[in-house]
Coordinates of C-alpha atoms and ligand atoms in Angstrom, one line a residue:
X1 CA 23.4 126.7 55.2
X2 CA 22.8 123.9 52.5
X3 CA 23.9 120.7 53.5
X4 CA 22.8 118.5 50.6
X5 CA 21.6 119.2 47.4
X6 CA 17.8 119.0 46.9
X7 CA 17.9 115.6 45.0
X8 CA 19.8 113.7 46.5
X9 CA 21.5 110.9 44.2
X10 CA 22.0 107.4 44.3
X11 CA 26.0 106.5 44.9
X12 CA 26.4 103.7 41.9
X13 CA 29.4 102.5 40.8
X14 CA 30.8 105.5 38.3
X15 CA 27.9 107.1 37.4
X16 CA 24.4 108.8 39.1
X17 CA 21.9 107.3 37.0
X18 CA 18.5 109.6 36.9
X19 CA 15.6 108.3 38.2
X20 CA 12.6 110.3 36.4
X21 CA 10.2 109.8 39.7
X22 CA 11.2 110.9 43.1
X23 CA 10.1 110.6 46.7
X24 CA 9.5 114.1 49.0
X25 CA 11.6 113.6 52.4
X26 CA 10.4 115.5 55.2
X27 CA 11.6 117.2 58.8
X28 CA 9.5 115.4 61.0
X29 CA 9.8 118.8 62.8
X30 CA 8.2 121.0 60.8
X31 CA 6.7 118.5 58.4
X32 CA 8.4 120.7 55.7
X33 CA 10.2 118.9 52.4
X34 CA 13.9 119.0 52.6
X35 CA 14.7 117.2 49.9
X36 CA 13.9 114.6 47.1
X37 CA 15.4 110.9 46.3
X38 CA 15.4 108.7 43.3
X39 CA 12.2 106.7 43.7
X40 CA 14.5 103.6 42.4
X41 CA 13.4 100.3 41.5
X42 CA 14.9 97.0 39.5
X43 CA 16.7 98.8 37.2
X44 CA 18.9 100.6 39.7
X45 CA 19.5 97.7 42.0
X46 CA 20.7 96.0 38.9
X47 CA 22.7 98.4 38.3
X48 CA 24.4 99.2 41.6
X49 CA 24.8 94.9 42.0
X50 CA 26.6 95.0 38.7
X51 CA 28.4 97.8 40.2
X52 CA 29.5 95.7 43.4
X53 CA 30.1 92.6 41.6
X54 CA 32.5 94.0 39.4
X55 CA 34.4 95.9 42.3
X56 CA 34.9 93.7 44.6
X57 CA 37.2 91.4 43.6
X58 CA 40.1 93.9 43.8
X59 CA 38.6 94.9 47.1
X60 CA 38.7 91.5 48.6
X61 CA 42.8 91.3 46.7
X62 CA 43.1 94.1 49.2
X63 CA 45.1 93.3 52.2
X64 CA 42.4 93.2 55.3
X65 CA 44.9 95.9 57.3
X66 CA 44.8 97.8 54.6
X67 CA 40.9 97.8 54.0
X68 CA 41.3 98.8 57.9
X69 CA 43.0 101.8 57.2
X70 CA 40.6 103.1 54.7
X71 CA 37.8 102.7 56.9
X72 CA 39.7 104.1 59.4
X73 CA 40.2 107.4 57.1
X74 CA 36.4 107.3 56.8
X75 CA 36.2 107.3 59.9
X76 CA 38.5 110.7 60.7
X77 CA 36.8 112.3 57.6
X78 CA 33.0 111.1 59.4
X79 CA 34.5 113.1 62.4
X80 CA 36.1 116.0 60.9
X81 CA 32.7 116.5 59.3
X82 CA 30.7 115.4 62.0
X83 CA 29.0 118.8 62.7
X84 CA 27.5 119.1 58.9
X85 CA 26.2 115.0 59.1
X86 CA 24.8 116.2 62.7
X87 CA 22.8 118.7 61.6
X88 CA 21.5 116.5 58.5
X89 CA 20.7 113.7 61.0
X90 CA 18.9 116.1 63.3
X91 CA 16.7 117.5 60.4
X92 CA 15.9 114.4 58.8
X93 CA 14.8 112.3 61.8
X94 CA 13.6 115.5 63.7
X95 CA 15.9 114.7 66.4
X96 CA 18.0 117.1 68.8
X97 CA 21.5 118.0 68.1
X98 CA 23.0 117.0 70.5
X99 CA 21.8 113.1 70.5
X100 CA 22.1 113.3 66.5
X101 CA 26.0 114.7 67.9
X102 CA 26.2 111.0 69.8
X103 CA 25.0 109.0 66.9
X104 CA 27.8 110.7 64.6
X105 CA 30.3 109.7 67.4
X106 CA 28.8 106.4 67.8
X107 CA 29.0 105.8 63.8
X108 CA 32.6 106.8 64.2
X109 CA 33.2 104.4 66.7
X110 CA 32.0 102.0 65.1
X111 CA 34.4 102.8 61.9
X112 CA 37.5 102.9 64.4
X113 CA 36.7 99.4 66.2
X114 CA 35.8 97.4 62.4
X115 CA 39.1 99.0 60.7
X116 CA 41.0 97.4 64.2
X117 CA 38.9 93.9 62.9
X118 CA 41.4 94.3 59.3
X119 CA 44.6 93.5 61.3
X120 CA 42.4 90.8 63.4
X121 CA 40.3 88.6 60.8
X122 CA 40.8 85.3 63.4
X123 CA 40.5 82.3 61.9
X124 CA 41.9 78.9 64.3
X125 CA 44.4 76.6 63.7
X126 CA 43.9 73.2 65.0
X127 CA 45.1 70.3 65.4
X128 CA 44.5 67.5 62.5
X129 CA 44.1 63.3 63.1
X130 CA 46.3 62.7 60.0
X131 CA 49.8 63.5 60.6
X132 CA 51.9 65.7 58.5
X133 CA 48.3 67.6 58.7
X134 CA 47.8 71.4 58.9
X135 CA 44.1 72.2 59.8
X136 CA 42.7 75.9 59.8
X137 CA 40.1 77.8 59.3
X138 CA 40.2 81.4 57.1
X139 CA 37.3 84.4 56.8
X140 CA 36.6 84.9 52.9
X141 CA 33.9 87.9 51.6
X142 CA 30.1 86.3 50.5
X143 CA 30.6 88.4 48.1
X144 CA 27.7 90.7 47.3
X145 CA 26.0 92.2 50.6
X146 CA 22.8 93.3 50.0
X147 CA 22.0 96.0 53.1
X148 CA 18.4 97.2 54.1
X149 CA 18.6 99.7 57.5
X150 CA 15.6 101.6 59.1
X151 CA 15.0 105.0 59.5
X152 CA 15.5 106.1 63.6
X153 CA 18.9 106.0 64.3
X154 CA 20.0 106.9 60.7
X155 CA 24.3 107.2 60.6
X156 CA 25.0 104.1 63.6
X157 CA 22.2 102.3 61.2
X158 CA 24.5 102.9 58.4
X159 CA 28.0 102.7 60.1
X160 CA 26.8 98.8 61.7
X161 CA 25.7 97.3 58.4
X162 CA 28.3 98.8 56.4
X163 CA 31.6 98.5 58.3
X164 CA 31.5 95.4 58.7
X165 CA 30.3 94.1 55.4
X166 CA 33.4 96.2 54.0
X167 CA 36.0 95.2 56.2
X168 CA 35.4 91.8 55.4
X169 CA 36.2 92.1 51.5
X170 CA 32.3 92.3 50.1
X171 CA 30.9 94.6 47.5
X172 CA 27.7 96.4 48.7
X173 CA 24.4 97.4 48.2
X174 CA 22.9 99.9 50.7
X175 CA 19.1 100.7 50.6
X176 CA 18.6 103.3 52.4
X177 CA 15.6 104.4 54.8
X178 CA 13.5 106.6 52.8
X179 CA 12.8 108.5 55.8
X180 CA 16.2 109.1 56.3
X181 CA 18.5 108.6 53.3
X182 CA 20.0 112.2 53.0
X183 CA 22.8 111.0 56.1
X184 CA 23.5 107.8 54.2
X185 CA 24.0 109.9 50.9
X186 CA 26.6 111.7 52.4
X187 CA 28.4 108.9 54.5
X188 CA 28.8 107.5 51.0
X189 CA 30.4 110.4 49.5
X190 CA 32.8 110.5 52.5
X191 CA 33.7 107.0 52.2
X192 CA 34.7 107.7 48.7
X193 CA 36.7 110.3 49.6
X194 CA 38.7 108.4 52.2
X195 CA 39.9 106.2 49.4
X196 CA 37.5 103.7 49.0
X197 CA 37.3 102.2 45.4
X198 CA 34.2 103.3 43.4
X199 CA 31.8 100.4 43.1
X200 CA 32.9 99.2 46.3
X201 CA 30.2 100.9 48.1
X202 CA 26.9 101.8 45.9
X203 CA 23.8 103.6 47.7
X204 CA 20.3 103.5 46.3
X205 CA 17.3 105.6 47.3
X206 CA 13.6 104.3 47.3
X207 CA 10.7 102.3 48.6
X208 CA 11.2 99.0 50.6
X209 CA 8.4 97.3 48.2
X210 CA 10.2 98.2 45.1
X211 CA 13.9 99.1 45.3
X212 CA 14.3 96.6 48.7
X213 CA 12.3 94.0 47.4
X214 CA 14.5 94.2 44.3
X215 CA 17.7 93.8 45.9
X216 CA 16.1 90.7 48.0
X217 CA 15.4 89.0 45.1
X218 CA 18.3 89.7 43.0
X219 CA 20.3 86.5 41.8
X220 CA 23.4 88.2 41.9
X221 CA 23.5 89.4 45.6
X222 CA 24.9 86.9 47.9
X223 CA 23.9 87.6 51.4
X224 CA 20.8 90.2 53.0
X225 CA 21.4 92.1 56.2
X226 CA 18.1 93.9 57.3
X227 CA 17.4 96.1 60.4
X228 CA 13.8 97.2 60.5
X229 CA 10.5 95.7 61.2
X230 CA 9.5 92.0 61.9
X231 CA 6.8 92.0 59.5
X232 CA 8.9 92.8 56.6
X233 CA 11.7 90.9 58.1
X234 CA 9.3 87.6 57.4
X235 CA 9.0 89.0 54.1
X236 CA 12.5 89.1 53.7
X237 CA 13.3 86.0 55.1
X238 CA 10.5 83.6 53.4
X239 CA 12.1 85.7 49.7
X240 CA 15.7 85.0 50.5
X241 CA 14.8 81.0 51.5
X242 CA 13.6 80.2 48.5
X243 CA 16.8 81.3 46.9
X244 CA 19.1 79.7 50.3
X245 CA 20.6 83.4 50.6
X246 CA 22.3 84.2 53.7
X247 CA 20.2 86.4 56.1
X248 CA 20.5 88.6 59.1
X249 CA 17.6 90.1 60.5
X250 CA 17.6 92.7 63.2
X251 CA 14.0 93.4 63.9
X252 CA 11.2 95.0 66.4
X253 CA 10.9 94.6 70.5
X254 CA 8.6 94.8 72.9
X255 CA 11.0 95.5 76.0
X256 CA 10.0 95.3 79.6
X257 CA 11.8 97.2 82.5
X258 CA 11.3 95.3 85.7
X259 CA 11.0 97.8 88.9
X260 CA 11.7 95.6 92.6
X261 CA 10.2 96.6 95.5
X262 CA 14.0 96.9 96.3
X263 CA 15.3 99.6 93.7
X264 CA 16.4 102.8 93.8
X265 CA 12.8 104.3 92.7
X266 CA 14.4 107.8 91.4
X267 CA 16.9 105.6 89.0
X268 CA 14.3 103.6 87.7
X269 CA 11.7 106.7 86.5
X270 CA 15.2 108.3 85.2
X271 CA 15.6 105.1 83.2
X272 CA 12.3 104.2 82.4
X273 CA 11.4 107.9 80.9
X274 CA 14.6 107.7 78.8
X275 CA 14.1 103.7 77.6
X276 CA 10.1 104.7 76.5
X277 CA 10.4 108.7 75.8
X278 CA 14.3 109.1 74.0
X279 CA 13.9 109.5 70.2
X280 CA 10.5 109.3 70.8
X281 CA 10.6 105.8 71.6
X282 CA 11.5 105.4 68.0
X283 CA 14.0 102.1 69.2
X284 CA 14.1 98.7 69.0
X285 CA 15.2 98.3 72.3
X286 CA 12.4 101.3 73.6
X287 CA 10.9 100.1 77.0
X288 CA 7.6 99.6 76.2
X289 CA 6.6 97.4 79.0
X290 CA 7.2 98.6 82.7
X291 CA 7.0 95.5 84.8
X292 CA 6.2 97.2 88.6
X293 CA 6.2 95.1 92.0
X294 CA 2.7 95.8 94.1
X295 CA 4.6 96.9 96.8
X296 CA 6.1 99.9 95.2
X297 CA 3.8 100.3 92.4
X298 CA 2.4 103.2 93.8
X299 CA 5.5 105.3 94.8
X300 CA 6.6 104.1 91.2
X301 CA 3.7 105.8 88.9
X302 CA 2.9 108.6 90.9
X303 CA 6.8 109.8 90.4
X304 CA 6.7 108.5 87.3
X305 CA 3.6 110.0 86.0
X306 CA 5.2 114.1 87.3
X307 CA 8.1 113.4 85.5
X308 CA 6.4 112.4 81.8
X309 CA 4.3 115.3 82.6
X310 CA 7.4 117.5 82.7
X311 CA 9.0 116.5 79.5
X312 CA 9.2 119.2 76.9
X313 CA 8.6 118.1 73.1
X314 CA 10.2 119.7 70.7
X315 CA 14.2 119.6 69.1
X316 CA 15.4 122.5 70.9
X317 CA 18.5 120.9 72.7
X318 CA 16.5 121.6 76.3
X319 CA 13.9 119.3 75.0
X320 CA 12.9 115.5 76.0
X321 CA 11.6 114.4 73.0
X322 CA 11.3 115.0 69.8
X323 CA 8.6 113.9 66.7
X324 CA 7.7 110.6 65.5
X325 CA 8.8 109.9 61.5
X326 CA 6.0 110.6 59.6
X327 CA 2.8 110.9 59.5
X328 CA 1.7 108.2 58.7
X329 CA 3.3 106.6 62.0
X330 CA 1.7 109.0 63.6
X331 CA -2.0 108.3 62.8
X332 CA -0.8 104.5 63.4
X333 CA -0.2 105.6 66.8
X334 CA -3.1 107.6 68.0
X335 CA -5.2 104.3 66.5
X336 CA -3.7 101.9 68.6
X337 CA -4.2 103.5 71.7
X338 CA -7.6 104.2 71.0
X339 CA -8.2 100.1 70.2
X340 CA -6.5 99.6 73.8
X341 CA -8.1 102.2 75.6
X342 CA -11.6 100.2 73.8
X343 CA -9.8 97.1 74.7
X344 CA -9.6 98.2 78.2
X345 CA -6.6 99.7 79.3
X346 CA -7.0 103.3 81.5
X347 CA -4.9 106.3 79.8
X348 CA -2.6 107.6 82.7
X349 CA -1.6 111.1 80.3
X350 CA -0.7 112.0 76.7
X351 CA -2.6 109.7 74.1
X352 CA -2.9 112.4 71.7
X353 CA -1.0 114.2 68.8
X354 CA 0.5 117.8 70.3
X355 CA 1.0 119.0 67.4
X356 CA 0.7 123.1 67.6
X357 CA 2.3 126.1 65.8
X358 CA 5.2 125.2 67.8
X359 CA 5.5 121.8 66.9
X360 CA 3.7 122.0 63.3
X361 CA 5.3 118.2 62.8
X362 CA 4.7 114.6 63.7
X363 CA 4.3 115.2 67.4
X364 CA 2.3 112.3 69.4
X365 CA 2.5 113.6 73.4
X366 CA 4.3 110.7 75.7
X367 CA 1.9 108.3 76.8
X368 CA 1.2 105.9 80.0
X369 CA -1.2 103.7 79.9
X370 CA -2.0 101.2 82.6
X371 CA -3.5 97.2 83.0
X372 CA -3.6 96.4 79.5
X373 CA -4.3 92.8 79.0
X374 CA -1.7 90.8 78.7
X375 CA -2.4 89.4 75.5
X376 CA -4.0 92.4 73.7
X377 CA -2.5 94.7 70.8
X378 CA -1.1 96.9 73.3
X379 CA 0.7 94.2 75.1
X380 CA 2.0 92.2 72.0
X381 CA 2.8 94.7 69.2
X382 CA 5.6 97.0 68.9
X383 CA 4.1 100.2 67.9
X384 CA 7.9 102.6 68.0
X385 CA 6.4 105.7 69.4
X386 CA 6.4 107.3 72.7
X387 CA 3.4 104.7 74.2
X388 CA 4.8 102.4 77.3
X389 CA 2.0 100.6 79.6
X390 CA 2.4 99.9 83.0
X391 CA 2.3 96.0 84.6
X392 CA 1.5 95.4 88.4
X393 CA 3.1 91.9 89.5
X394 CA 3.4 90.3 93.0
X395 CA 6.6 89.2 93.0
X396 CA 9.7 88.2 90.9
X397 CA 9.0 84.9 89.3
X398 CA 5.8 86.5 88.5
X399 CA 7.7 89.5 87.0
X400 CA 10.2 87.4 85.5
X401 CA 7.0 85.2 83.4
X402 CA 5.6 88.6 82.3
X403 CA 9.2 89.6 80.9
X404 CA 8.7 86.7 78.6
X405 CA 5.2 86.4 77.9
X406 CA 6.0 88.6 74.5
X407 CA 6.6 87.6 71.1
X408 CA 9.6 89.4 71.1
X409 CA 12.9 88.7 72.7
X410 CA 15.2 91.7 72.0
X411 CA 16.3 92.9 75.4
X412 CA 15.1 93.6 79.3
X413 CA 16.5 95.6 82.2
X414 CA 15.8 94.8 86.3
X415 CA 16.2 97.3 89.0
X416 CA 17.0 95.6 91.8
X417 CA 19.8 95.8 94.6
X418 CA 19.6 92.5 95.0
X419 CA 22.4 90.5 92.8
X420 CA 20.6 87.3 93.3
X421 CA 17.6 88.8 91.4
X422 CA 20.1 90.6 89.2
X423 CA 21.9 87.5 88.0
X424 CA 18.7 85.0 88.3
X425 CA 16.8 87.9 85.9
X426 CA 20.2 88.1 82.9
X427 CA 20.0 84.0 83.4
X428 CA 16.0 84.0 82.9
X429 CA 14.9 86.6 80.6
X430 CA 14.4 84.7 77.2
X431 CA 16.2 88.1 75.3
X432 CA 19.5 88.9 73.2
X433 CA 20.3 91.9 75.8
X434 CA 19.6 92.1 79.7
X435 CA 20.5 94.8 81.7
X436 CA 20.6 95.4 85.3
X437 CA 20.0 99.0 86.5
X438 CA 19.8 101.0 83.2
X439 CA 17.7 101.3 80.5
X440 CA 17.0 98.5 77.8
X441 CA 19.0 100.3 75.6
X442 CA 22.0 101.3 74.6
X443 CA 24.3 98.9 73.1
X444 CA 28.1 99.8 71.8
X445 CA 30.0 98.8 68.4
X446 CA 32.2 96.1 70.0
X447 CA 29.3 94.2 71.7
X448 CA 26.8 91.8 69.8
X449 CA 23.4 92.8 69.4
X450 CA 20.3 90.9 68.7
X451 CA 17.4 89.1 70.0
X452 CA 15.4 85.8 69.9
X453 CA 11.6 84.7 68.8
X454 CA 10.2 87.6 66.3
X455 CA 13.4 90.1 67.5
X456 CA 15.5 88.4 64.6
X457 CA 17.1 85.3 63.1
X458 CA 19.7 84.3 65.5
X459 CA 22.4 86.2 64.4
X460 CA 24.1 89.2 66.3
X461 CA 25.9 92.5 64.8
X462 CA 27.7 94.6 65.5
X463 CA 30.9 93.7 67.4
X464 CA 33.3 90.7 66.5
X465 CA 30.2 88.6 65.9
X466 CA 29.4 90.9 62.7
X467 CA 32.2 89.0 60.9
X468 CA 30.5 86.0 60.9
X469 CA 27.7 87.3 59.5
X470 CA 29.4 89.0 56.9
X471 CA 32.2 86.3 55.7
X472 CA 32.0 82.9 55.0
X473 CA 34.4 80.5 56.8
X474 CA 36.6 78.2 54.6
X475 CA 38.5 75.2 56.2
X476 CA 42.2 74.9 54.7
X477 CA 43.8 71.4 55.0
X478 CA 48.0 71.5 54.8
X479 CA 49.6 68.5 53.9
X480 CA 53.0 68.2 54.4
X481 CA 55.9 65.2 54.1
X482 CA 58.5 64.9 56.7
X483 CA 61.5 66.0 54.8
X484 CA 64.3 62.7 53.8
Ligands
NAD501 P1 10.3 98.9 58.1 O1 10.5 97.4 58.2 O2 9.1 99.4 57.6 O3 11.5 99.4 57.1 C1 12.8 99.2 57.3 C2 13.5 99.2 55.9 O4 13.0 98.1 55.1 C3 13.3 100.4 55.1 O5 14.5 100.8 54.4 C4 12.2 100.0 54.1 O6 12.3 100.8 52.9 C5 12.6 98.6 53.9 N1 11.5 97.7 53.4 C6 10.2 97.9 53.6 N2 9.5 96.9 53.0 C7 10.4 96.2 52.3 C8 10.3 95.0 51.5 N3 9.1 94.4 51.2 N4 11.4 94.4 51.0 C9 12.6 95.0 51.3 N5 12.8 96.1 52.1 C10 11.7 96.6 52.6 O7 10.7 99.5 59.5 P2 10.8 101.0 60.0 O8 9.4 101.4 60.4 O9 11.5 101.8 59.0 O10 11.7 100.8 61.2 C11 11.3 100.5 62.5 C12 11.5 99.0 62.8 O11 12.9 98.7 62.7 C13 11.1 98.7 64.1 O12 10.4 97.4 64.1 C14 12.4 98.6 64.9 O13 12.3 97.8 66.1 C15 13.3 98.0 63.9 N6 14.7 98.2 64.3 C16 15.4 97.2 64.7 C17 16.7 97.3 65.1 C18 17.6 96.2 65.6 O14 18.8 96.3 65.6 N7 17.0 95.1 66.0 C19 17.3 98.6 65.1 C20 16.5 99.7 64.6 C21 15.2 99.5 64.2

């Protein structure tokens, strides 16, 4: 079945410009070509922002409810055709059906709860010193959004930059993931469908240096939302200061996952396998740090270390994991392990691509390492694969300091029975997300996301808070006379 024709085009405005060069995408699976993108650059994002600029004033004249209900036809069209994005999500990202089944449903879900934000749009109303004084506060577009997403969870990527930055009134710019642009391509097409104006919504294809630099710098585009990586986040960041452009930057973590000698041991290897080893630790949120208390350290690894043993790699929907992106990840992967092991850490298993005639892609096997140093490469540096290392603490506080001896503050998880430690550990860990007895991921549309030091900028999507990111607030003074 073809899903998506072989070059995939850039969504801009009323026409599909050619681009004369183009990028190979692969199946991380079989490290097979699937398809080709525009490799676009200046021109194109000129284009598409002229595109934006010129559609969104009618957009924004549209009524916020019924904005809302368009994206909330997107959002039945996104499910009625949730099995043909699946399978594009799965082949692109080299991911299992079935999870790139929950992502549709969590992109969905995301549509539903932003289209329920157009009848909402709060402003407040408060009271004025002056009398005869009406003081308020409404939501108005930024105007231009320019949006940069990564490539490992490719439709909820989409549906949380997009969504929002639509429902509140802006024209917008979507650079895709060149990993994993075909998903985006046809989210696009489906929002156009559901009714929303051309030039509303324009999609371009192509390198982060070149096209996503280009929308960065672009004069014309008002605000920046960027999910990927905290280099090119500074990047971003230092490019837009210059020009005082509004930014939101949703960037890397190096997670712990606290184990107390009081937990539920089986809970905590379920969660910890799924926080380091689902998507192939390909998340921001991935536990990548697993925090153990001496007293059950033992017990911990040793069930730990037969259960990693007994995932199955591969995309079948019976397997644990799947590949990593691309190659080039991949090599990046097998080198930073080797610097730690040389740097001193002891490889518990994996540490080495699997790839076989079975797995012919991007396959690293799931890796445990043990006592890195605390300050070394391993310990610092997000490397989003299947690599987490194991800490041995004495006690809480000491667990606790560890949590937050990172660079990073995106989220953390505690097992513990104890609701003392529980609460003490969601009061103390210095991150955007804490979780008690689960995994540190797993975040929902309606919640805000985000994290603190080199995890982002402050600001938190999705949920309610994504309107603030994505409108400006104005402040409306009424005066009135009392009437003679
Ligand atoms: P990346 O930073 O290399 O790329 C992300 C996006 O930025 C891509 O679309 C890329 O083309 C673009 N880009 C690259 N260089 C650019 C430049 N100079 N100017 C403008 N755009 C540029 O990240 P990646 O490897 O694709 O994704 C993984 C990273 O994303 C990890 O660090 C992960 O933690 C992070 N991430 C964060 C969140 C979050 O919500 N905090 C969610 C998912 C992924």
């Amino acid at each position: 079945m073809i899903l998506h024709p072989s070059l995939v085009p850039n969504q801009i405005g009323h026409d599909i410009p050619a681009t004369a060069d183009t990028i190979a995408v692969f199946d991380p699976h079989t490290a097979r070509e699937i398809a080709r993108i525009p490799r676009s650059g200046k021109a194109e994002i000129d284009a598409a922002v002229a595109a934006a600029r010129a559609a969104q004033p009618d957009w924004d004249a549209t009524p916020g409810v019924r904005r809302g209900e368009i994206l909330h036809h997107i959002a039945n069209l996104i499910e009625a055709r949730s099995d043909e994005l699946s399978r594009i999500v799965a082949a692109e990202a080299g991911k299992r059906l079935a999870d790139a089944r929950g992502e549709t449903a969590a992109a969905v879900q995301c549509a539903r709860f932003f289209a329920g934000e157009g009848q909402r749009m709060f402003g407040r109303t408060m009271p004025s010193g002056m009398a005869g004084r009406w003081a308020m506060t409404i939501r108005r577009p930024c105007g231009v959004a320019g949006l940069i997403i990564a490539a490992n969870t490719p439709a909820p990527n989409f549906a949380w930059k997009v969504f929002p930055a639509l429902i509140c009134g802006n024209g917008v710019v979507l650079k895709t993931a060149e990993d994993t642009p075909i998903s985006s391509w046809l989210l696009g097409r489906l929002c156009e469908e559901a009714g929303l104006p051309k030039g509303v919504l324009n999609i371009v294809h192509g390198l982060g240096a070149e096209a996503g630099q280009a929308l960065v710098e672009h004069p014309d585009v008002d605000m920046i939302s960027f999910t990927g990586s905290t280099r090119v986040g500074r990047l971003i960041a230092e490019t837009a200061g210059r020009q005082l452009k509004k930014v939101s930057l949703e960037l890397g973590g190096k997670n712990a996952l606290v184990v107390c000698d009081d937990a539920d041991l089986d809970l905590a290897v379920k969660w910890t396998l799924l926080a380091a080893f689902s998507n192939a630790g390909q998340r921001c949120a991935a536990g990548s740090r697993i925090v153990v208390f001496d007293k059950v350290y033992d017990a911990f690894v040793d069930r730990l270390l037969t259960a990693t043993r007994a995932l199955k790699l591969g995309t079948a929907d019976d397997c644990d994991l799947g590949p990593v992106i691309n190659q080039r990840q991949l090599d990046n992967m097998v080198g930073a392990i080797e610097r730690a092991v040389a740097g001193g850490a002891a490889l518990l298993c994996g540490g080495a691509p699997a790839t076989s005639a079975d797995l012919p892609g991007y396959y690293l096997q799931p890796t445990l390492m043990t006592d890195p140093d605390p300050d070394s490469e391993l310990a610092r540096t997000e490397l989003f694969g299947p690599i987490t290392a194991l800490y041995r603490v004495p006690d809480f506080d000491h667990a606790v300091s560890l949590v937050n001896r990172s660079p990073y503050g995106l989220t953390a998880s505690v097992h513990t029975r104890d609701i003392d430690r529980a609460l003490t550990f969601a009061r103390k860990a210095h991150v955007g997300v804490a979780v008690v007895n689960g995994g540190t991921h797993g975040s929902e549309a309606h919640m805000p996301f985000g994290g603190l030091n080199a995890s982002g900028n402050g600001t938190r999507e999705p949920g309610t808070e994504a309107l603030d990111v994505y409108s400006e607030l104005r402040v409306v003074y009424l005066n009135s006379q009392p009437p003679h």
